[in-house]
PDB file of C-alpha atoms and ligand atoms in Angstrom:
ATOM      1  CA  ALA A 237     -24.229  -8.654  25.767  1.00 53.00           C
ATOM      2  CA  THR A 238     -23.636  -6.564  28.003  1.00 72.00           C
ATOM      3  CA  TYR A 239     -25.309  -6.109  31.761  1.00 87.00           C
ATOM      4  CA  SER A 240     -25.728  -3.040  33.390  1.00 89.00           C
ATOM      5  CA  PHE A 241     -23.503  -3.576  37.127  1.00 97.00           C
ATOM      6  CA  GLU A 242     -24.303   0.434  38.079  1.00 96.00           C
ATOM      7  CA  GLY A 243     -22.951   0.050  41.219  1.00 95.00           C
ATOM      8  CA  LYS A 244     -21.125  -2.933  41.870  1.00 98.00           C
ATOM      9  CA  THR A 245     -17.885  -2.876  41.899  1.00 98.00           C
ATOM     10  CA  ILE A 246     -16.057  -6.374  40.986  1.00 98.00           C
ATOM     11  CA  LEU A 247     -12.110  -6.958  41.908  1.00 98.00           C
ATOM     12  CA  ILE A 248      -9.695  -8.761  39.331  1.00 99.00           C
ATOM     13  CA  THR A 249      -7.006 -11.008  40.426  1.00 98.00           C
ATOM     14  CA  GLY A 250      -4.115 -11.439  37.214  1.00 98.00           C
ATOM     15  CA  GLY A 251      -5.823  -7.902  36.270  1.00 98.00           C
ATOM     16  CA  ALA A 252      -3.109  -7.136  34.454  1.00 98.00           C
ATOM     17  CA  GLY A 253      -2.990  -9.584  32.325  1.00 97.00           C
ATOM     18  CA  ASP A 254      -5.320  -9.314  28.846  1.00 97.00           C
ATOM     19  CA  ILE A 255      -8.260 -11.296  30.288  1.00 98.00           C
ATOM     20  CA  GLY A 256      -8.142  -9.103  33.239  1.00 98.00           C
ATOM     21  CA  LYS A 257      -7.916  -5.850  31.136  1.00 98.00           C
ATOM     22  CA  ALA A 258     -10.632  -7.357  28.727  1.00 98.00           C
ATOM     23  CA  THR A 259     -12.376  -7.923  31.713  1.00 98.00           C
ATOM     24  CA  ALA A 260     -12.240  -5.044  33.328  1.00 98.00           C
ATOM     25  CA  GLN A 261     -12.821  -2.541  30.682  1.00 98.00           C
ATOM     26  CA  ARG A 262     -15.765  -4.546  29.863  1.00 97.00           C
ATOM     27  CA  PHE A 263     -17.117  -4.027  33.466  1.00 98.00           C
ATOM     28  CA  ALA A 264     -15.758  -0.534  33.824  1.00 97.00           C
ATOM     29  CA  ALA A 265     -17.616   0.545  30.641  1.00 97.00           C
ATOM     30  CA  ASN A 266     -21.108  -1.168  32.004  1.00 96.00           C
ATOM     31  CA  GLY A 267     -20.906   0.717  34.845  1.00 96.00           C
ATOM     32  CA  ALA A 268     -18.656  -1.014  38.123  1.00 98.00           C
ATOM     33  CA  GLY A 269     -16.327  -0.334  39.913  1.00 98.00           C
ATOM     34  CA  VAL A 270     -12.761  -1.957  39.372  1.00 98.00           C
ATOM     35  CA  VAL A 271     -10.178  -2.603  41.793  1.00 98.00           C
ATOM     36  CA  LEU A 272      -7.458  -5.020  40.141  1.00 98.00           C
ATOM     37  CA  LEU A 273      -4.890  -7.292  41.878  1.00 98.00           C
ATOM     38  CA  ASP A 274      -2.031  -8.257  40.471  1.00 98.00           C
ATOM     39  CA  LEU A 275       1.965  -8.467  40.984  1.00 98.00           C
ATOM     40  CA  ASN A 276       2.456  -6.447  38.088  1.00 98.00           C
ATOM     41  CA  GLU A 277       2.650  -3.403  39.985  1.00 97.00           C
ATOM     42  CA  THR A 278       3.801  -0.492  36.397  1.00 98.00           C
ATOM     43  CA  LYS A 279       1.111  -2.824  34.230  1.00 98.00           C
ATOM     44  CA  MET A 280      -1.691  -1.820  36.717  1.00 98.00           C
ATOM     45  CA  ALA A 281      -0.642   1.549  37.042  1.00 97.00           C
ATOM     46  CA  GLU A 282      -0.785   1.612  33.253  1.00 98.00           C
ATOM     47  CA  MET A 283      -4.515  -0.074  33.503  1.00 98.00           C
ATOM     48  CA  VAL A 284      -6.125   2.238  36.093  1.00 98.00           C
ATOM     49  CA  GLN A 285      -5.228   5.373  33.746  1.00 98.00           C
ATOM     50  CA  GLU A 286      -6.414   3.881  30.562  1.00 98.00           C
ATOM     51  CA  LEU A 287     -10.237   2.940  32.762  1.00 98.00           C
ATOM     52  CA  GLU A 288     -10.372   6.003  34.520  1.00 98.00           C
ATOM     53  CA  GLU A 289     -12.238   7.479  31.180  1.00 97.00           C
ATOM     54  CA  TYR A 290     -15.142   5.461  32.708  1.00 97.00           C
ATOM     55  CA  ASN A 291     -15.735   7.362  35.410  1.00 97.00           C
ATOM     56  CA  VAL A 292     -16.114   4.330  37.831  1.00 97.00           C
ATOM     57  CA  PRO A 293     -14.014   3.436  41.103  1.00 97.00           C
ATOM     58  CA  LEU A 294     -10.952   2.492  40.322  1.00 98.00           C
ATOM     59  CA  GLY A 295      -7.980   0.806  42.521  1.00 97.00           C
ATOM     60  CA  ALA A 296      -5.335  -1.045  42.458  1.00 98.00           C
ATOM     61  CA  PHE A 297      -3.656  -3.207  44.985  1.00 98.00           C
ATOM     62  CA  GLN A 298       0.414  -5.542  44.236  1.00 98.00           C
ATOM     63  CA  CYS A 299      -0.554  -8.631  45.155  1.00 98.00           C
ATOM     64  CA  ASP A 300       0.903 -12.348  45.136  1.00 98.00           C
ATOM     65  CA  VAL A 301      -1.905 -14.842  45.531  1.00 99.00           C
ATOM     66  CA  THR A 302      -0.038 -17.337  46.661  1.00 99.00           C
ATOM     67  CA  LEU A 303       0.679 -15.461  49.579  1.00 98.00           C
ATOM     68  CA  ALA A 304      -2.556 -15.576  51.856  1.00 98.00           C
ATOM     69  CA  ASP A 305      -0.889 -12.189  53.497  1.00 98.00           C
ATOM     70  CA  SER A 306      -0.614 -11.136  50.742  1.00 98.00           C
ATOM     71  CA  VAL A 307      -4.112 -11.484  49.571  1.00 98.00           C
ATOM     72  CA  ALA A 308      -5.442 -10.459  53.405  1.00 98.00           C
ATOM     73  CA  ASN A 309      -3.878  -7.052  52.940  1.00 98.00           C
ATOM     74  CA  ALA A 310      -4.551  -6.645  49.286  1.00 98.00           C
ATOM     75  CA  PHE A 311      -8.521  -7.014  49.959  1.00 98.00           C
ATOM     76  CA  SER A 312      -8.316  -4.673  53.134  1.00 97.00           C
ATOM     77  CA  GLY A 313      -7.057  -2.273  51.305  1.00 97.00           C
ATOM     78  CA  ALA A 314      -8.711  -2.921  48.857  1.00 97.00           C
ATOM     79  CA  MET A 315     -12.296  -2.258  51.031  1.00 95.00           C
ATOM     80  CA  ALA A 316     -10.622   0.533  52.352  1.00 95.00           C
ATOM     81  CA  GLN A 317     -11.062   2.212  49.017  1.00 94.00           C
ATOM     82  CA  VAL A 318     -13.883   1.246  46.873  1.00 94.00           C
ATOM     83  CA  GLY A 319     -15.943  -0.430  50.928  1.00 92.00           C
ATOM     84  CA  GLN A 320     -18.467  -3.415  49.543  1.00 94.00           C
ATOM     85  CA  ILE A 321     -17.307  -5.597  46.848  1.00 97.00           C
ATOM     86  CA  ASP A 322     -19.979  -7.176  44.606  1.00 98.00           C
ATOM     87  CA  TYR A 323     -18.329  -9.566  42.582  1.00 98.00           C
ATOM     88  CA  ILE A 324     -14.915 -11.211  42.370  1.00 98.00           C
ATOM     89  CA  PHE A 325     -12.704 -12.694  39.367  1.00 99.00           C
ATOM     90  CA  ASN A 326     -10.644 -15.210  40.500  1.00 99.00           C
ATOM     91  CA  ASN A 327      -8.439 -15.107  37.797  1.00 99.00           C
ATOM     92  CA  ALA A 328      -4.275 -14.937  38.073  1.00 99.00           C
ATOM     93  CA  GLY A 329      -2.514 -17.736  36.437  1.00 98.00           C
ATOM     94  CA  TYR A 330       0.429 -19.320  35.082  1.00 98.00           C
ATOM     95  CA  GLN A 331       0.602 -21.495  31.380  1.00 98.00           C
ATOM     96  CA  GLY A 332       3.808 -23.404  33.345  1.00 98.00           C
ATOM     97  CA  VAL A 333       6.178 -24.882  30.610  1.00 98.00           C
ATOM     98  CA  PHE A 334       5.614 -27.428  27.744  1.00 98.00           C
ATOM     99  CA  ALA A 335       6.996 -30.414  28.131  1.00 98.00           C
ATOM    100  CA  LYS A 336       6.012 -34.311  28.044  1.00 98.00           C
ATOM    101  CA  THR A 337       5.027 -36.062  31.062  1.00 98.00           C
ATOM    102  CA  ASP A 338       8.678 -37.874  31.747  1.00 98.00           C
ATOM    103  CA  GLU A 339      10.623 -34.842  31.490  1.00 98.00           C
ATOM    104  CA  TYR A 340       8.467 -32.224  33.211  1.00 98.00           C
ATOM    105  CA  PRO A 341      10.387 -30.252  35.267  1.00 98.00           C
ATOM    106  CA  ALA A 342       9.132 -30.757  39.418  1.00 99.00           C
ATOM    107  CA  ASP A 343       9.711 -27.213  39.773  1.00 98.00           C
ATOM    108  CA  ASP A 344       7.897 -25.944  37.206  1.00 99.00           C
ATOM    109  CA  PHE A 345       5.118 -28.256  38.514  1.00 99.00           C
ATOM    110  CA  GLN A 346       5.403 -26.981  41.883  1.00 99.00           C
ATOM    111  CA  LYS A 347       5.119 -22.794  40.694  1.00 99.00           C
ATOM    112  CA  VAL A 348       1.993 -23.880  38.709  1.00 99.00           C
ATOM    113  CA  ILE A 349       0.102 -25.554  41.717  1.00 99.00           C
ATOM    114  CA  ASP A 350       1.201 -22.621  43.831  1.00 99.00           C
ATOM    115  CA  ILE A 351       0.295 -19.535  41.908  1.00 99.00           C
ATOM    116  CA  ASN A 352      -3.262 -21.773  39.608  1.00 99.00           C
ATOM    117  CA  VAL A 353      -4.380 -23.871  42.752  1.00 99.00           C
ATOM    118  CA  ILE A 354      -3.032 -22.689  46.601  1.00 99.00           C
ATOM    119  CA  GLY A 355      -3.413 -19.269  45.028  1.00 99.00           C
ATOM    120  CA  VAL A 356      -7.158 -20.273  43.834  1.00 99.00           C
ATOM    121  CA  PHE A 357      -8.087 -21.164  47.159  1.00 99.00           C
ATOM    122  CA  HIS A 358      -6.205 -18.549  49.419  1.00 99.00           C
ATOM    123  CA  VAL A 359      -8.532 -15.508  47.043  1.00 99.00           C
ATOM    124  CA  LEU A 360     -11.989 -17.678  47.244  1.00 99.00           C
ATOM    125  CA  LYS A 361     -11.209 -18.040  50.390  1.00 98.00           C
ATOM    126  CA  ALA A 362     -10.816 -14.262  51.276  1.00 98.00           C
ATOM    127  CA  ALA A 363     -13.784 -13.486  48.986  1.00 98.00           C
ATOM    128  CA  ALA A 364     -15.756 -15.969  50.249  1.00 98.00           C
ATOM    129  CA  GLN A 365     -15.349 -14.364  53.753  1.00 98.00           C
ATOM    130  CA  HIS A 366     -16.399 -10.903  52.532  1.00 97.00           C
ATOM    131  CA  LEU A 367     -19.210 -12.218  50.550  1.00 98.00           C
ATOM    132  CA  ARG A 368     -20.216 -14.129  53.213  1.00 98.00           C
ATOM    133  CA  ASP A 369     -19.997 -11.135  55.900  1.00 97.00           C
ATOM    134  CA  SER A 370     -21.571  -8.506  53.128  1.00 96.00           C
ATOM    135  CA  GLY A 371     -24.792 -10.822  52.612  1.00 96.00           C
ATOM    136  CA  GLY A 372     -23.677 -12.519  49.080  1.00 98.00           C
ATOM    137  CA  GLY A 373     -21.918 -12.282  45.593  1.00 98.00           C
ATOM    138  CA  ALA A 374     -20.622 -13.675  42.982  1.00 98.00           C
ATOM    139  CA  ILE A 375     -16.965 -15.722  42.582  1.00 99.00           C
ATOM    140  CA  VAL A 376     -15.903 -16.532  38.527  1.00 99.00           C
ATOM    141  CA  ASN A 377     -12.697 -19.376  38.951  1.00 99.00           C
ATOM    142  CA  MET A 378     -11.120 -18.713  36.222  1.00 99.00           C
ATOM    143  CA  ALA A 379      -9.949 -22.538  35.414  1.00 99.00           C
ATOM    144  CA  SER A 380      -9.362 -24.198  31.135  1.00 98.00           C
ATOM    145  CA  HIS A 381     -10.895 -25.988  28.930  1.00 98.00           C
ATOM    146  CA  ALA A 382      -7.210 -28.046  29.855  1.00 98.00           C
ATOM    147  CA  GLY A 383      -8.960 -28.677  33.038  1.00 98.00           C
ATOM    148  CA  VAL A 384     -11.871 -30.295  31.309  1.00 98.00           C
ATOM    149  CA  ASP A 385      -9.591 -32.349  29.230  1.00 98.00           C
ATOM    150  CA  GLY A 386      -5.910 -32.976  29.654  1.00 98.00           C
ATOM    151  CA  PRO A 387      -3.835 -31.193  26.721  1.00 98.00           C
ATOM    152  CA  PRO A 388      -0.564 -32.864  25.536  1.00 98.00           C
ATOM    153  CA  ASN A 389       2.652 -31.342  27.209  1.00 98.00           C
ATOM    154  CA  MET A 390       0.809 -29.590  29.616  1.00 98.00           C
ATOM    155  CA  LEU A 391       0.840 -31.507  33.272  1.00 98.00           C
ATOM    156  CA  ALA A 392       0.943 -29.129  35.501  1.00 99.00           C
ATOM    157  CA  TYR A 393      -1.458 -26.596  33.798  1.00 98.00           C
ATOM    158  CA  ALA A 394      -4.030 -29.074  33.625  1.00 99.00           C
ATOM    159  CA  ALA A 395      -3.832 -30.811  36.854  1.00 99.00           C
ATOM    160  CA  SER A 396      -4.326 -27.367  38.188  1.00 99.00           C
ATOM    161  CA  LYS A 397      -7.208 -26.015  36.029  1.00 99.00           C
ATOM    162  CA  PHE A 398      -9.175 -30.049  37.131  1.00 99.00           C
ATOM    163  CA  ALA A 399      -8.439 -28.539  40.653  1.00 99.00           C
ATOM    164  CA  VAL A 400     -10.303 -25.237  39.813  1.00 99.00           C
ATOM    165  CA  ILE A 401     -13.129 -26.720  39.068  1.00 99.00           C
ATOM    166  CA  GLY A 402     -13.322 -29.110  41.161  1.00 99.00           C
ATOM    167  CA  MET A 403     -13.294 -26.756  43.982  1.00 99.00           C
ATOM    168  CA  THR A 404     -15.704 -24.604  41.563  1.00 99.00           C
ATOM    169  CA  GLN A 405     -18.068 -26.969  42.619  1.00 99.00           C
ATOM    170  CA  THR A 406     -16.989 -27.932  45.881  1.00 99.00           C
ATOM    171  CA  ALA A 407     -17.632 -23.965  47.105  1.00 99.00           C
ATOM    172  CA  ALA A 408     -20.478 -23.263  45.291  1.00 99.00           C
ATOM    173  CA  LYS A 409     -22.688 -26.092  47.948  1.00 99.00           C
ATOM    174  CA  ASP A 410     -20.439 -24.630  50.893  1.00 98.00           C
ATOM    175  CA  LEU A 411     -21.135 -20.906  50.073  1.00 99.00           C
ATOM    176  CA  ALA A 412     -24.778 -21.053  48.955  1.00 98.00           C
ATOM    177  CA  ALA A 413     -26.551 -21.111  52.172  1.00 98.00           C
ATOM    178  CA  TYR A 414     -24.983 -17.171  52.066  1.00 98.00           C
ATOM    179  CA  GLY A 415     -25.727 -16.030  48.254  1.00 98.00           C
ATOM    180  CA  ILE A 416     -23.027 -16.181  47.019  1.00 98.00           C
ATOM    181  CA  ARG A 417     -22.407 -17.991  43.744  1.00 99.00           C
ATOM    182  CA  VAL A 418     -19.502 -19.730  42.192  1.00 99.00           C
ATOM    183  CA  ASN A 419     -18.687 -20.762  38.810  1.00 99.00           C
ATOM    184  CA  SER A 420     -16.135 -21.605  36.469  1.00 99.00           C
ATOM    185  CA  LEU A 421     -14.590 -20.507  33.481  1.00 98.00           C
ATOM    186  CA  SER A 422     -12.872 -22.651  30.513  1.00 98.00           C
ATOM    187  CA  PRO A 423     -11.801 -21.394  27.716  1.00 98.00           C
ATOM    188  CA  SER A 424      -9.748 -22.641  25.464  1.00 98.00           C
ATOM    189  CA  LEU A 425      -7.828 -21.066  22.237  1.00 98.00           C
ATOM    190  CA  ILE A 426      -8.164 -17.437  23.348  1.00 98.00           C
ATOM    191  CA  GLY A 427      -5.868 -14.568  21.292  1.00 95.00           C
ATOM    192  CA  PRO A 428      -4.417 -12.920  20.353  1.00 93.00           C
ATOM    193  CA  GLY A 429      -2.529 -12.619  23.707  1.00 94.00           C
ATOM    194  CA  VAL A 430       0.282 -13.662  26.011  1.00 94.00           C
ATOM    195  CA  MET A 431      -0.687 -17.035  26.696  1.00 96.00           C
ATOM    196  CA  TRP A 432      -1.425 -18.060  22.675  1.00 97.00           C
ATOM    197  CA  THR A 433       1.783 -16.432  21.578  1.00 97.00           C
ATOM    198  CA  ARG A 434       3.498 -18.633  24.207  1.00 97.00           C
ATOM    199  CA  GLN A 435       1.726 -21.675  23.914  1.00 98.00           C
ATOM    200  CA  THR A 436       2.548 -21.965  19.838  1.00 98.00           C
ATOM    201  CA  GLU A 437       6.233 -21.532  20.361  1.00 98.00           C
ATOM    202  CA  LEU A 438       6.724 -23.758  23.432  1.00 98.00           C
ATOM    203  CA  GLN A 439       4.446 -26.873  22.425  1.00 98.00           C
ATOM    204  CA  ALA A 440       6.686 -26.071  18.832  1.00 98.00           C
ATOM    205  CA  ALA A 441       9.916 -26.353  20.330  1.00 98.00           C
ATOM    206  CA  VAL A 442       8.798 -30.111  22.736  1.00 98.00           C
ATOM    207  CA  GLY A 443       8.642 -31.762  19.405  1.00 97.00           C
ATOM    208  CA  SER A 444       6.006 -34.084  19.934  1.00 97.00           C
ATOM    209  CA  GLN A 445       3.703 -35.977  17.365  1.00 98.00           C
ATOM    210  CA  TYR A 446       0.990 -33.658  18.372  1.00 98.00           C
ATOM    211  CA  PHE A 447       2.548 -30.555  16.714  1.00 98.00           C
ATOM    212  CA  ASP A 448       5.111 -29.496  14.130  1.00 98.00           C
ATOM    213  CA  LEU A 449       8.502 -27.962  14.909  1.00 98.00           C
ATOM    214  CA  ASP A 450       7.016 -24.485  13.781  1.00 98.00           C
ATOM    215  CA  PRO A 451       5.045 -22.296  15.559  1.00 98.00           C
ATOM    216  CA  LYS A 452       3.214 -20.884  12.991  1.00 97.00           C
ATOM    217  CA  VAL A 453       2.128 -24.468  11.827  1.00 98.00           C
ATOM    218  CA  VAL A 454       1.063 -24.874  14.933  1.00 98.00           C
ATOM    219  CA  GLU A 455      -0.996 -22.364  15.428  1.00 98.00           C
ATOM    220  CA  GLN A 456      -2.818 -23.341  12.504  1.00 98.00           C
ATOM    221  CA  GLN A 457      -3.008 -26.651  13.919  1.00 98.00           C
ATOM    222  CA  MET A 458      -4.534 -25.388  16.608  1.00 98.00           C
ATOM    223  CA  ILE A 459      -6.469 -23.186  14.597  1.00 98.00           C
ATOM    224  CA  ASN A 460      -8.211 -26.104  13.073  1.00 98.00           C
ATOM    225  CA  SER A 461      -8.923 -28.180  15.984  1.00 97.00           C
ATOM    226  CA  VAL A 462     -11.247 -26.074  16.477  1.00 98.00           C
ATOM    227  CA  PRO A 463     -15.273 -26.639  14.862  1.00 98.00           C
ATOM    228  CA  MET A 464     -15.569 -22.523  14.295  1.00 98.00           C
ATOM    229  CA  ARG A 465     -11.904 -22.124  12.994  1.00 98.00           C
ATOM    230  CA  ARG A 466     -11.075 -19.389  14.781  1.00 98.00           C
ATOM    231  CA  LEU A 467      -9.773 -18.462  18.094  1.00 98.00           C
ATOM    232  CA  GLY A 468     -11.712 -16.783  20.833  1.00 98.00           C
ATOM    233  CA  SER A 469     -11.046 -13.062  21.018  1.00 98.00           C
ATOM    234  CA  LEU A 470     -10.489 -11.625  25.187  1.00 98.00           C
ATOM    235  CA  GLU A 471     -14.391  -9.813  24.992  1.00 97.00           C
ATOM    236  CA  GLU A 472     -15.853 -13.265  23.968  1.00 98.00           C
ATOM    237  CA  VAL A 473     -13.728 -14.611  27.338  1.00 98.00           C
ATOM    238  CA  ALA A 474     -15.027 -11.121  29.008  1.00 98.00           C
ATOM    239  CA  ASN A 475     -18.895 -12.181  28.001  1.00 97.00           C
ATOM    240  CA  GLY A 476     -18.573 -14.778  29.496  1.00 98.00           C
ATOM    241  CA  VAL A 477     -17.545 -13.652  33.328  1.00 98.00           C
ATOM    242  CA  SER A 478     -19.949 -10.991  32.549  1.00 98.00           C
ATOM    243  CA  PHE A 479     -22.937 -13.240  31.881  1.00 98.00           C
ATOM    244  CA  LEU A 480     -21.684 -15.495  35.447  1.00 98.00           C
ATOM    245  CA  MET A 481     -21.113 -12.639  37.490  1.00 98.00           C
ATOM    246  CA  SER A 482     -25.406 -10.975  36.058  1.00 97.00           C
ATOM    247  CA  ASP A 483     -28.315 -11.550  37.542  1.00 96.00           C
ATOM    248  CA  GLU A 484     -29.916 -13.085  34.833  1.00 96.00           C
ATOM    249  CA  ALA A 485     -26.895 -16.420  35.909  1.00 98.00           C
ATOM    250  CA  SER A 486     -29.402 -16.003  39.462  1.00 97.00           C
ATOM    251  CA  TYR A 487     -29.940 -19.458  39.397  1.00 98.00           C
ATOM    252  CA  ILE A 488     -26.572 -20.619  38.308  1.00 98.00           C
ATOM    253  CA  THR A 489     -23.908 -21.981  40.161  1.00 99.00           C
ATOM    254  CA  GLY A 490     -20.784 -24.431  40.391  1.00 99.00           C
ATOM    255  CA  PHE A 491     -21.353 -24.983  36.706  1.00 98.00           C
ATOM    256  CA  ASN A 492     -18.065 -24.309  34.943  1.00 98.00           C
ATOM    257  CA  LEU A 493     -18.487 -22.866  31.059  1.00 98.00           C
ATOM    258  CA  ASP A 494     -16.765 -23.997  28.137  1.00 98.00           C
ATOM    259  CA  ILE A 495     -15.471 -20.707  26.086  1.00 98.00           C
ATOM    260  CA  THR A 496     -14.305 -23.105  22.448  1.00 98.00           C
ATOM    261  CA  GLY A 497     -15.383 -22.585  19.776  1.00 98.00           C
ATOM    262  CA  GLY A 498     -17.449 -26.199  19.699  1.00 97.00           C
TER     263      GLY A 498
HETATM  264  P1  NAD B 295      -1.878 -13.729  30.920  1.00 73.35           P
HETATM  265  O1  NAD B 295      -0.309 -13.599  31.374  1.00 73.35           O
HETATM  266  O2  NAD B 295      -1.686 -12.327  30.098  1.00 73.35           O
HETATM  267  O3  NAD B 295      -2.466 -12.854  32.940  1.00 73.35           O
HETATM  268  C1  NAD B 295      -1.640 -13.258  34.239  1.00 73.35           C
HETATM  269  C2  NAD B 295      -1.902 -12.560  35.484  1.00 73.35           C
HETATM  270  O4  NAD B 295      -1.678 -12.952  36.253  1.00 73.35           O
HETATM  271  C3  NAD B 295      -0.563 -11.732  35.022  1.00 73.35           C
HETATM  272  O5  NAD B 295      -0.705 -10.442  35.195  1.00 73.35           O
HETATM  273  C4  NAD B 295       0.276 -12.023  35.819  1.00 73.35           C
HETATM  274  O6  NAD B 295       1.075 -10.285  36.165  1.00 73.35           O
HETATM  275  C5  NAD B 295      -0.536 -12.223  36.561  1.00 73.35           C
HETATM  276  N1  NAD B 295       0.139 -12.784  38.306  1.00 73.35           N
HETATM  277  C6  NAD B 295       0.443 -14.188  37.966  1.00 73.35           C
HETATM  278  N2  NAD B 295       0.886 -14.727  38.746  1.00 73.35           N
HETATM  279  C7  NAD B 295       0.521 -13.991  40.236  1.00 73.35           C
HETATM  280  C8  NAD B 295       0.643 -13.838  41.101  1.00 73.35           C
HETATM  281  N3  NAD B 295       1.199 -14.946  42.091  1.00 73.35           N
HETATM  282  N4  NAD B 295      -0.048 -13.096  42.455  1.00 73.35           N
HETATM  283  C9  NAD B 295      -0.755 -12.376  41.265  1.00 73.35           C
HETATM  284  N5  NAD B 295      -0.572 -12.629  40.011  1.00 73.35           N
HETATM  285  C10 NAD B 295      -1.155 -13.474  38.940  1.00 73.35           C
HETATM  286  O7  NAD B 295      -3.041 -14.186  31.193  1.00 73.35           O
HETATM  287  P2  NAD B 295      -3.986 -14.297  30.100  1.00 73.35           P
HETATM  288  O8  NAD B 295      -4.458 -14.655  28.887  1.00 73.35           O
HETATM  289  O9  NAD B 295      -4.976 -13.212  31.073  1.00 73.35           O
HETATM  290  O10 NAD B 295      -4.620 -15.406  31.579  1.00 73.35           O
HETATM  291  C11 NAD B 295      -6.025 -15.178  32.520  1.00 73.35           C
HETATM  292  C12 NAD B 295      -6.568 -16.459  33.118  1.00 73.35           C
HETATM  293  O11 NAD B 295      -6.980 -17.229  32.075  1.00 73.35           O
HETATM  294  C13 NAD B 295      -5.007 -17.261  33.891  1.00 73.35           C
HETATM  295  O12 NAD B 295      -5.739 -18.449  34.785  1.00 73.35           O
HETATM  296  C14 NAD B 295      -5.011 -18.627  32.497  1.00 73.35           C
HETATM  297  O13 NAD B 295      -4.783 -19.737  32.893  1.00 73.35           O
HETATM  298  C15 NAD B 295      -6.293 -18.659  31.884  1.00 73.35           C
HETATM  299  N6  NAD B 295      -7.009 -18.959  30.407  1.00 73.35           N
HETATM  300  C16 NAD B 295      -5.903 -18.143  29.223  1.00 73.35           C
HETATM  301  C17 NAD B 295      -6.211 -18.775  28.000  1.00 73.35           C
HETATM  302  C18 NAD B 295      -6.103 -17.757  26.904  1.00 73.35           C
HETATM  303  O14 NAD B 295      -5.758 -18.800  26.050  1.00 73.35           O
HETATM  304  N7  NAD B 295      -5.314 -17.209  27.284  1.00 73.35           N
HETATM  305  C19 NAD B 295      -7.095 -19.578  28.585  1.00 73.35           C
HETATM  306  C20 NAD B 295      -7.693 -20.763  29.196  1.00 73.35           C
HETATM  307  C21 NAD B 295      -7.377 -20.171  30.493  1.00 73.35           C
END
């Protein structure tokens, strides 16, 4: 599906990652200005170069979403550069290590919560303030199907993504009066990409009853668990973001859209 985002601007956190990139390309191709926020400056700079062919306003700001000041500075920088921002894709995230609950490392649990919960909160709050003051807009928070049905060996990630869906429901209620819609997206097996490769290798390495010890076999096991028997593409995730941001979704808020192939 394509929607016209002519004259609009989207801010994407985790903008240097796989899903951030696919979404940036989709919105730029449909006329939107794109501002990327990410820890990784080098990858963002490469992406900005790639996006130049679309002739839309572009910006990139180095930002650590776990720090309120860093998010606030990036938002002010973005506003100074592109003026109005209409859509915020709150997408930066970290998958965590893979370990059984009795072995899950506390420091990694903290790290996952810092990025996926506290980070999402800082960006959600900054987005809410900006959109409140500028007359409304739409926010999409990146959850995961792990936030609907906790997968094995992903304790912190599941906790963090359940939290994202909860924050989405509350924020949708709190911000409805300002004309701000807030929805979440829950993909499951998406690839190719960093997260897909990482999860097949790390699930294999755990050695649990759920997956084989060979990552190639794990890939097949995972794909066989999907009714549609294939991975979702990055573009199919961008489709979801695009729909939820668009005016076609004008009466949809507080909703979690599963993108799981069944
Ligand atoms: P990715 O690793 O390619 O991208 C994540 C990006 O977030 C990276 O560019 C990274 O630098 C950035 N990031 C991490 N910590 C940050 C911080 N503190 N501040 C700013 N940026 C930070 O992964 P992706 O597949 O593009 O994932 C994007 C989002 O989608 C994540 O929230 C992830 O949990 C979610 N998700 C992915 C999948 C999948 O299979 N790919 C499935 C469900 C949900």
